Tab-separated table of C-alpha atoms in Angstrom:
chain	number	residue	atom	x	y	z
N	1	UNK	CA	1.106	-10.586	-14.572
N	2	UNK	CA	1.350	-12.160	-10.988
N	3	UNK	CA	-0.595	-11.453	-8.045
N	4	UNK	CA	1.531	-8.447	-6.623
N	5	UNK	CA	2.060	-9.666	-2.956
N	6	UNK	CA	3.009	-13.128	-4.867
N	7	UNK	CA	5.647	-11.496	-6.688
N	8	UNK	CA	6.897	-10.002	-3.356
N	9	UNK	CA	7.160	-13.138	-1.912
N	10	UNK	CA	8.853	-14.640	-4.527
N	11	UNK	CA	11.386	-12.136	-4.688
N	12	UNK	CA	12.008	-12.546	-1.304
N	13	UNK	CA	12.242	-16.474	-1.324
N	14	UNK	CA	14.671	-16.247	-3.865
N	15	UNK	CA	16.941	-14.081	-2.088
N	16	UNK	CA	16.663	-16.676	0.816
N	17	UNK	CA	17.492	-19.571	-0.809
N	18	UNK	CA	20.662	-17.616	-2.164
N	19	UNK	CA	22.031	-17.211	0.919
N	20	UNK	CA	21.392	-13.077	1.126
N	21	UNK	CA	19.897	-11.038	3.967
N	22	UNK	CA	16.437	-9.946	3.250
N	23	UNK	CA	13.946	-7.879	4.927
N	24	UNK	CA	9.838	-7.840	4.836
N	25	UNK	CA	8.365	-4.439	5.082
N	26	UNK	CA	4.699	-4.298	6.093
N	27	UNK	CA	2.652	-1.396	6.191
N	28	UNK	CA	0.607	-2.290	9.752
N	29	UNK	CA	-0.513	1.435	10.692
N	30	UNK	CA	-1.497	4.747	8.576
N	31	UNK	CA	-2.880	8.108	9.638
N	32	UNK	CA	-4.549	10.076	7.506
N	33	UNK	CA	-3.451	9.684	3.482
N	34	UNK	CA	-0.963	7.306	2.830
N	35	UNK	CA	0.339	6.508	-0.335
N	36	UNK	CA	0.022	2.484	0.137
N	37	UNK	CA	-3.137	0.758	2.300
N	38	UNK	CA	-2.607	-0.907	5.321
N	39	UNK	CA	-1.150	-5.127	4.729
N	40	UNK	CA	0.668	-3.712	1.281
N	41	UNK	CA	4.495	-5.320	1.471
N	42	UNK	CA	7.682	-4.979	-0.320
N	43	UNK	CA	11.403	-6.981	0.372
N	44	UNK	CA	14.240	-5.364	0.443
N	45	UNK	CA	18.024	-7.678	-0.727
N	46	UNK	CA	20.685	-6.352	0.856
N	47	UNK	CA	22.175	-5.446	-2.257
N	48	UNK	CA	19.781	-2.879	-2.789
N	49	UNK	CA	17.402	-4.695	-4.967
N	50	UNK	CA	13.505	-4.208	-3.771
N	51	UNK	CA	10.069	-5.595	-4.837
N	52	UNK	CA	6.734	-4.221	-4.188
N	53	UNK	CA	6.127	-0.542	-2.452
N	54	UNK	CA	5.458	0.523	0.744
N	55	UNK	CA	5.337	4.479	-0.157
N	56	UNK	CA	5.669	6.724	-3.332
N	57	UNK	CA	9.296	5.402	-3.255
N	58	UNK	CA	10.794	7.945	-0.706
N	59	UNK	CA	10.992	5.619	2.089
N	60	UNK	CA	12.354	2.764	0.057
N	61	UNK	CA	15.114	4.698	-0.403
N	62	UNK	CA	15.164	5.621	3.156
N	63	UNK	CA	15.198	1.404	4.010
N	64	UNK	CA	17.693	0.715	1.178
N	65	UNK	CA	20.208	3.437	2.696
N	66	UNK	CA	19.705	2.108	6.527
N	67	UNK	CA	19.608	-1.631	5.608
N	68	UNK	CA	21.701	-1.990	1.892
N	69	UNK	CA	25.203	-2.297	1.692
N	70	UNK	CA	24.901	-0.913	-1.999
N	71	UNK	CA	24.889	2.154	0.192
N	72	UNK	CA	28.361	1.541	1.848
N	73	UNK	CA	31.605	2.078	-0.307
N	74	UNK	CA	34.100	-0.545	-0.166
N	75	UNK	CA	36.242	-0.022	2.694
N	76	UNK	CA	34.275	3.421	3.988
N	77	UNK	CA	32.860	3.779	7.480
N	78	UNK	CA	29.022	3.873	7.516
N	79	UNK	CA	27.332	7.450	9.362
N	80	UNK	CA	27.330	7.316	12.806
N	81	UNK	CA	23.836	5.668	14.110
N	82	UNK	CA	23.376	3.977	10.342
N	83	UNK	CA	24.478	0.161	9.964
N	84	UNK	CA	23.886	0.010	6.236
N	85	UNK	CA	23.554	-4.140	6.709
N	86	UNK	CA	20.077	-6.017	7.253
N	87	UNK	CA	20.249	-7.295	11.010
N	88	UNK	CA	19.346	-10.575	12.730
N	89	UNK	CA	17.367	-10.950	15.161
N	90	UNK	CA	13.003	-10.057	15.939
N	91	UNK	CA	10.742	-7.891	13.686
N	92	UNK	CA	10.973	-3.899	14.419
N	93	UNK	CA	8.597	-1.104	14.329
N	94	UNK	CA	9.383	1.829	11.847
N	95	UNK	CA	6.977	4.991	11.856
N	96	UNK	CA	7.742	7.402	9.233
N	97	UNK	CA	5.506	10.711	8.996
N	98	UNK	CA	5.785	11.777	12.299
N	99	UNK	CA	6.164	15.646	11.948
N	100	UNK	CA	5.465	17.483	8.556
N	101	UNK	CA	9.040	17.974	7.912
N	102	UNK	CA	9.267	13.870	7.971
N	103	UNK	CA	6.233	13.935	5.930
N	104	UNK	CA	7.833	16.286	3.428
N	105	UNK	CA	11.114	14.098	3.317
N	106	UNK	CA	9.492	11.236	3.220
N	107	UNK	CA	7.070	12.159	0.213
N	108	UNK	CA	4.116	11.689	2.214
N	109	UNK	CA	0.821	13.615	1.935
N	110	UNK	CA	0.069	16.487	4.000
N	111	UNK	CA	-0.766	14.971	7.058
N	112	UNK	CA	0.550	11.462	6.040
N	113	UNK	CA	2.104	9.018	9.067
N	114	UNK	CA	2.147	5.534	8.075
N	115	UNK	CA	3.679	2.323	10.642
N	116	UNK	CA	5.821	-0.420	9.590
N	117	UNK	CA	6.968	-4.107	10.739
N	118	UNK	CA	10.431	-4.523	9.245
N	119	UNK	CA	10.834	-8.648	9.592
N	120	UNK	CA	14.654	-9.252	9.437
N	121	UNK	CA	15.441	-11.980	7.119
N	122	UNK	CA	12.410	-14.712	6.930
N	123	UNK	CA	12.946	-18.384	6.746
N	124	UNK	CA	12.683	-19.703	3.679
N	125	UNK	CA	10.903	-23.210	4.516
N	126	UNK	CA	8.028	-20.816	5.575
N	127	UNK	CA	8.233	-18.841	2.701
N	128	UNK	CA	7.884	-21.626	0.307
N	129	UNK	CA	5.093	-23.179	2.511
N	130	UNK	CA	3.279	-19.714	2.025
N	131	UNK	CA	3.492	-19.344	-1.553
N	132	UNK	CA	2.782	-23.094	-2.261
N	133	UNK	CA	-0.858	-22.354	-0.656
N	134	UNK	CA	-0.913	-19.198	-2.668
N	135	UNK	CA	-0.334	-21.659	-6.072
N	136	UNK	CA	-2.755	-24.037	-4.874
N	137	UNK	CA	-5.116	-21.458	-4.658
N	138	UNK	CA	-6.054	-21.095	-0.580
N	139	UNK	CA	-6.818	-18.204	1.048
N	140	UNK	CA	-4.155	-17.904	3.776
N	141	UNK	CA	-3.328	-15.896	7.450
N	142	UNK	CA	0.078	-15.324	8.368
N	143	UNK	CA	0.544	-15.229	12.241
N	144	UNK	CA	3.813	-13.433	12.896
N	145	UNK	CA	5.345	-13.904	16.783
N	146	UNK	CA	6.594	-9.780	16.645
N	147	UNK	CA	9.102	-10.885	19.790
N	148	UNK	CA	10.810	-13.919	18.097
N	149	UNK	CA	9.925	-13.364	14.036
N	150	UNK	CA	8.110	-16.782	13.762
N	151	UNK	CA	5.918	-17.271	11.677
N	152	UNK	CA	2.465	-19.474	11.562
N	153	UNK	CA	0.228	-19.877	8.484
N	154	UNK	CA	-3.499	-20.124	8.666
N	155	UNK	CA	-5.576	-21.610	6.142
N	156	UNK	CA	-9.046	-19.481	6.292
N	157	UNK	CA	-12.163	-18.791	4.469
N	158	UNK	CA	-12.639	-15.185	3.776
N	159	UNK	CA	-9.980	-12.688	3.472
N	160	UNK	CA	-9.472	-10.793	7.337
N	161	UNK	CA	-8.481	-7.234	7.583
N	162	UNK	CA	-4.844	-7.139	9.182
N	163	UNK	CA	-4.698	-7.293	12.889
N	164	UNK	CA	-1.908	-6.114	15.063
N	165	UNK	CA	-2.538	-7.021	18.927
N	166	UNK	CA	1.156	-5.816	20.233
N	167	UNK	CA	1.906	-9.573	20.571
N	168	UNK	CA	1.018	-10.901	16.513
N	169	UNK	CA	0.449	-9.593	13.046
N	170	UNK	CA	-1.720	-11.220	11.185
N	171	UNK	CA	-2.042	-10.212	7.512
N	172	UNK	CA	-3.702	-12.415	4.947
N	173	UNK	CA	-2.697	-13.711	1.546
N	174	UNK	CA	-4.781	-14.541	-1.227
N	175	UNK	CA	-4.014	-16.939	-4.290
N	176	UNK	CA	-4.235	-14.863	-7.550
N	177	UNK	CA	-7.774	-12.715	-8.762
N	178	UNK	CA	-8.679	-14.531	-12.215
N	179	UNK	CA	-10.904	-13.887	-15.129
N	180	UNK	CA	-12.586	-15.875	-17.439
N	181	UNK	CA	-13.595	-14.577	-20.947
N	182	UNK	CA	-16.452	-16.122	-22.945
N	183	UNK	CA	-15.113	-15.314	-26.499
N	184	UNK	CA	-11.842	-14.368	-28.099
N	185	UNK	CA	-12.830	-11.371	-29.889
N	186	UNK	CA	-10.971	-7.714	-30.347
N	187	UNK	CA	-12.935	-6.190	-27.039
N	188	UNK	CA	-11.454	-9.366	-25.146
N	189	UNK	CA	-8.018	-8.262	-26.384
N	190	UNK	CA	-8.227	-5.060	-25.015
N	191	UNK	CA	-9.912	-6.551	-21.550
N	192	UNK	CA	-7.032	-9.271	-21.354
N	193	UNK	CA	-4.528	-6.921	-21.572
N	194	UNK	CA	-5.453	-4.938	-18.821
N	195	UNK	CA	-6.466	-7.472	-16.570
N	196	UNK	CA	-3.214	-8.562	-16.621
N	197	UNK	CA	-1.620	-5.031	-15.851
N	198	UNK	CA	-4.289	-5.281	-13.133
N	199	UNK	CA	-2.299	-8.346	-11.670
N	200	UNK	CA	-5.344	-10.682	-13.050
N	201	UNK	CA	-4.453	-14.566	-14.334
N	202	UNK	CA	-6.445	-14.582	-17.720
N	203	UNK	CA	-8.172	-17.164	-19.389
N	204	UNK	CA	-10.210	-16.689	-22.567
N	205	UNK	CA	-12.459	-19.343	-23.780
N	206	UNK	CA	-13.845	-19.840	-27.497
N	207	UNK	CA	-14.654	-22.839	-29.097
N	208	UNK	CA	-14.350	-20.812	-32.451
N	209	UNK	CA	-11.498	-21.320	-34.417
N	210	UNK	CA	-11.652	-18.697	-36.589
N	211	UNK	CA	-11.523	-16.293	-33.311
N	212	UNK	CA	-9.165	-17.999	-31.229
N	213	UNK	CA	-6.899	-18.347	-34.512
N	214	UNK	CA	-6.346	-14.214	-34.029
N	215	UNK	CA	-5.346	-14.308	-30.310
N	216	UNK	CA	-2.473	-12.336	-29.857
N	217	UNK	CA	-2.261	-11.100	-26.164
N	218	UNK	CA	0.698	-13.116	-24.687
N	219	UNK	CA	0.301	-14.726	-20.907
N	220	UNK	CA	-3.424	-15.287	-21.683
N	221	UNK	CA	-4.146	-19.067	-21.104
N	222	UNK	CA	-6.505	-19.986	-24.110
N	223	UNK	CA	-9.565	-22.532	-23.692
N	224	UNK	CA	-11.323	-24.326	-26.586
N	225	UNK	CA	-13.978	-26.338	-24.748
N	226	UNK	CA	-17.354	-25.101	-24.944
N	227	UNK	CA	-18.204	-22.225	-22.320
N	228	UNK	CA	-20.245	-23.838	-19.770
N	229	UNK	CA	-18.007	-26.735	-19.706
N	230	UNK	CA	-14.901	-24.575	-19.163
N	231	UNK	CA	-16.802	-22.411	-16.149
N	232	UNK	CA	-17.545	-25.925	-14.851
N	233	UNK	CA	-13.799	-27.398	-14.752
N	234	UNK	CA	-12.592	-24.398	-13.921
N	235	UNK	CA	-13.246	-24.191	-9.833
N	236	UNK	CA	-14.488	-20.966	-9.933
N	237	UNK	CA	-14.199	-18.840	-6.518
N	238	UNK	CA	-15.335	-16.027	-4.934
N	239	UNK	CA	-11.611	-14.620	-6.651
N	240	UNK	CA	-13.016	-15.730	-9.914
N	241	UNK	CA	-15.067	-13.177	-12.818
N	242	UNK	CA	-16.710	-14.275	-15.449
N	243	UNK	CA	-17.839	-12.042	-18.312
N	244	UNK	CA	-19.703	-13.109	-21.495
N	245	UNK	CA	-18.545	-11.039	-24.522
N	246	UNK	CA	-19.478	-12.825	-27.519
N	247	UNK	CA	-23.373	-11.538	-28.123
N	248	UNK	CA	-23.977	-15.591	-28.863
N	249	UNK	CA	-26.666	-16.557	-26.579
N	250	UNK	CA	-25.456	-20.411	-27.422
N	251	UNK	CA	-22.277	-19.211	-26.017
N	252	UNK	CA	-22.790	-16.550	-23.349
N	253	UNK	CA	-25.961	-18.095	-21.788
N	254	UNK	CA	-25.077	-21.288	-20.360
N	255	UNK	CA	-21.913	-20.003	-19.709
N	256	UNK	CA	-23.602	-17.730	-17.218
N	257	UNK	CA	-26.095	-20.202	-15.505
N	258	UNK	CA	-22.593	-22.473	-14.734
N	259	UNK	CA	-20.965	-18.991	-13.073
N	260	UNK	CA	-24.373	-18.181	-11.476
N	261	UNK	CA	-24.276	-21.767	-9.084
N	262	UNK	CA	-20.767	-20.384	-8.318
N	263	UNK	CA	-19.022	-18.296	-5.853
N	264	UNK	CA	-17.993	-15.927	-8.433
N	265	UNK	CA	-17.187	-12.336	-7.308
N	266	UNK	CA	-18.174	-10.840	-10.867
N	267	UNK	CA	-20.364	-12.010	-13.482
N	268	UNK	CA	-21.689	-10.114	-16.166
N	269	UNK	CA	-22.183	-9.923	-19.627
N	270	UNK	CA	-22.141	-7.135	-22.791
N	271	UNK	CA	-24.601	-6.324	-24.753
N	272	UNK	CA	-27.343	-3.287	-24.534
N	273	UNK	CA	-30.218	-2.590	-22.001
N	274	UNK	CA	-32.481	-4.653	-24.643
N	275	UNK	CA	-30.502	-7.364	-25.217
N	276	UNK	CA	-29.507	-7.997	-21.647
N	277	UNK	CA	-33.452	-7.839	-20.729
N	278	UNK	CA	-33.893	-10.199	-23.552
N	279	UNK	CA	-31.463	-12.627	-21.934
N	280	UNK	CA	-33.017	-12.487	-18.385
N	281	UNK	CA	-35.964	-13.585	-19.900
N	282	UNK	CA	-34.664	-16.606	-21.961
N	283	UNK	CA	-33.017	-17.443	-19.070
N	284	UNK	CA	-36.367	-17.116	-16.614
N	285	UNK	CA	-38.219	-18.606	-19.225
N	286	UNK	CA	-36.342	-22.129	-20.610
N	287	UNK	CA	-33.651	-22.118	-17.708
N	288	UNK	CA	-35.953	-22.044	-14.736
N	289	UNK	CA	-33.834	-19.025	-13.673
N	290	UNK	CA	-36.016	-16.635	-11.207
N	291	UNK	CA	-34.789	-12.548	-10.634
N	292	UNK	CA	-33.561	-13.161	-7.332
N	293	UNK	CA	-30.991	-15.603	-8.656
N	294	UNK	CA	-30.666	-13.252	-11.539
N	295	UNK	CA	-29.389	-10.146	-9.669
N	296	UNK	CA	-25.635	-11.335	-9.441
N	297	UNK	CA	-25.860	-10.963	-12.791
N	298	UNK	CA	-24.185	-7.739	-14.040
N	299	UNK	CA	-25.177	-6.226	-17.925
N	300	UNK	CA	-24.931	-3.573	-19.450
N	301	UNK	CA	-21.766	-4.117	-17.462
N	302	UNK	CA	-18.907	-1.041	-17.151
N	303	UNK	CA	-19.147	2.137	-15.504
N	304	UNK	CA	-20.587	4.615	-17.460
N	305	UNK	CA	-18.045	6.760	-19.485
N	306	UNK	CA	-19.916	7.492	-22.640
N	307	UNK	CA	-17.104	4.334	-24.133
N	308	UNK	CA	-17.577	3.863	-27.967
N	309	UNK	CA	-14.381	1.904	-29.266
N	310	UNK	CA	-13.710	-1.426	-27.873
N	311	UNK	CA	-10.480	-0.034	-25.886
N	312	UNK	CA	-12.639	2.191	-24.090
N	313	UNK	CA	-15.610	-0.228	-23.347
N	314	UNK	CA	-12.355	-2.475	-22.224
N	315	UNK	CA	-12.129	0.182	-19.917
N	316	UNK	CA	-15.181	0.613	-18.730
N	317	UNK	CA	-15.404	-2.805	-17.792
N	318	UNK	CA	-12.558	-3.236	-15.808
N	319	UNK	CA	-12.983	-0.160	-13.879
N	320	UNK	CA	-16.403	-2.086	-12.484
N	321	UNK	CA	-14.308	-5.221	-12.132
N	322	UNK	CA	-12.243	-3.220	-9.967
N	323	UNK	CA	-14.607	-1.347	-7.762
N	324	UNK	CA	-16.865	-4.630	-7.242
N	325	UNK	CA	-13.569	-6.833	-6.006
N	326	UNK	CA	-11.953	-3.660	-4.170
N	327	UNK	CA	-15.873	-3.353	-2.268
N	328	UNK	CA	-16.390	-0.227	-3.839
N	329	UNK	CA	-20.009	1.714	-3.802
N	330	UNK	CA	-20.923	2.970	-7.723
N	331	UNK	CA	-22.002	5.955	-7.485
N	332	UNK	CA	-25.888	6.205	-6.574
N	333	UNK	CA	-27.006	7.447	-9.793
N	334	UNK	CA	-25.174	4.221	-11.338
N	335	UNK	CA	-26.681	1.787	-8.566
N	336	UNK	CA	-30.298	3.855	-9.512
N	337	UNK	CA	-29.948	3.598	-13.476
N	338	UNK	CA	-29.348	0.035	-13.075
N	339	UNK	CA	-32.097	-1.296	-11.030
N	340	UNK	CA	-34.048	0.973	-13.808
N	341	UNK	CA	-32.863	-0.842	-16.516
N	342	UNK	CA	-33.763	-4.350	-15.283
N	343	UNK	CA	-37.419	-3.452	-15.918
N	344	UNK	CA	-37.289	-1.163	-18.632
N	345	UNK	CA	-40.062	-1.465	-21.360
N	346	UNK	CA	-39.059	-4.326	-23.943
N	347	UNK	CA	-38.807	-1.659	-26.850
N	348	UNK	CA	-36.072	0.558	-24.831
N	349	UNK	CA	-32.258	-0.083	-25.899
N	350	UNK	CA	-29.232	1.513	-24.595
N	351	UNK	CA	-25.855	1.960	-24.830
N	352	UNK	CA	-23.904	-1.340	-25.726
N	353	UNK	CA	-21.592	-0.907	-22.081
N	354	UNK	CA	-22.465	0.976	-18.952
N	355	UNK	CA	-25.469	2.841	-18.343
N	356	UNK	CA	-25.764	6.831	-18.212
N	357	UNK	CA	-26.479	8.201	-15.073
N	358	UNK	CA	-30.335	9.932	-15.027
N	359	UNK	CA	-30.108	13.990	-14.784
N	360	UNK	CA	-30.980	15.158	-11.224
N	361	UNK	CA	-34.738	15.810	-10.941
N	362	UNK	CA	-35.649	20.037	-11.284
N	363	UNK	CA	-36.476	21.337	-8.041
């Protein structure tokens, strides 16, 4: 599954290049809850045909009825004040929320207002230019002129929160979040498959026949070079995870020193408090690794949810993947149990994925 603003965009250049009037919706404002964060987008075809959300879907339909003709019967006048056809001309401001009973139409939560730049059919050579840097995998800002609709593309570092001076918006555009798999097993199934509802491009990597011979999750690119040389070739970046799951050390080890000299956003690995001490210390001891350069590395990696079966250690895992590339804190506890468990005694074990939170101290 694609990158969601990337399947936006494509949308959007499609309709373009046919010919049809198009809109851009971005959300550029919000006070207090809103159901989408600010720099989400959707497109809007002027026959009614949308991709991505700006809201619960309330004010989509508001947009489709104000700028679709699927709204206008052959032949019928449109309501006074309501042009039913996407416009030419420069980017508008929409605010939707405003008073509680807009917030109650709207679907909004109590208190809800959000802002939107409605950009009135985009040109397509900028379009393409924009997702051609998303494909080649750069990082890019979009400068939009809000008085004349053009548009200027950026080619940065580090994602930058979206900006709205009056005069520009600038909202940046990433290439697709990946993850790499060290081993083809079930638990990889199960990780795969929601990565990719999670918008994630997959790639599992096993050099074992016999495992990769039982792959069955479809849009999964499949790797048969040994791990390390795979993390190597594969230009890992800071929108990159990799996570060890096969318990082979021959495997998962040098695997994870190649991710560890990389700009990797996640790397991690399964396998119990014990066995993830035991590979800190290989790696200290025969890979010249020291703990500083160690802490990056995540195990036992997932959120703690008491997971048993391999779909719910699947999920475990890619609720951390989440929180770590959305920036968010684990709980304390977590953040506590875990520094505890890098220097736990060498006879302690745990639980193969996550670790419990400790019980608050009596008072």
């Amino acid at each position: 599954m694609e990158n969601l603003d990337v399947t936006v965009l494509r949308h959007l250049l499609q309709w373009r290049q046919e010919g049809r009037r198009a809109l851009l919706a971005t959300v550029i404002r919000t006070w207090g809850s809103s159901p989408r964060p600010v720099g989400s987008i959707m497109a809007l075809c002027e026959t009614g045909a949308v991709a991505g959300s700006v809201s619960g879907g309330c004010i989509e339909d508001d947009l489709i009825y104000r700028y679709s003709r699927a709204h206008t019967a052959a032949g019928s006048p449109s309501a006074e004040g309501v042009t039913h056809d996407i416009p030419d001309g420069p980017p508008e401001r929409v605010r939707y929320g405003v008073t509680a009973d807009e917030a109650h139409r709207f679907g909004l939560p109590c208190g809800g207002t959000l802002e939107l730049l409605l950009e009135f059919n985009p040109d397509a050579t900028a379009l393409q230019a924009l997702l051609t840097a998303l494909t080649d995998g750069r990082l890019i800002l979009r400068h939009t002129e809000i008085a004349t609709g053009r548009v200027h593309l950026e080619a940065i570092e580090r994602p930058q929160p979206l900006s709205d001076d009056g005069t520009t918006l600038r909202n940046s555009f990433g290439p697709e979040y990946r993850l790499l798999l060290i081993g083809a097993g079930q638990l990889s199934e199960y990780l795969a498959s929601m990565a990719l509802f999670c918008g994630f491009a997959v790639t599992v990597c096993d050099p074992r026949e016999e495992y990769r011979g039982g792959w069955s999750v479809a849009g999964v690119q499949v790797a048969t070079g040994m791990p390390d040389d795979v993390v190597r070739d594969f230009h890992v970046d800071r929108r990159t995870g990799v996570i060890a799951l096969t318990h082979d050390p021959k495997l998962d080890d040098l695997a994870l020193l190649e991710a560890l000299d990389s700009d990797a956003f996640y790397i991690g690995a399964i396998g119990s408090r014990r066995n993830n001490q035991a590979r800190r210390a290989r790696l200290i001891e025969h890979f010249g690794q020291t703990e500083e350069r160690l802490a990056r590395l995540r195990g036992p990696i997932g959120l703690y949810i008491a997971s048993k079966t391999p779909p719910e250690i699947a999920v475990s895992i890619m609720a951390e993947v989440l929180a770590v590339k959305n920036g968010a804190p684990l709980p304390e506890e977590m953040a506590v149990a875990i520094a505890k468990d890098r220097m736990l005694p060498s006879g302690a074990d745990g639980p193969v994925c996550g670790t419990p939170p400790r019980p608050p101290t009596p008072r």
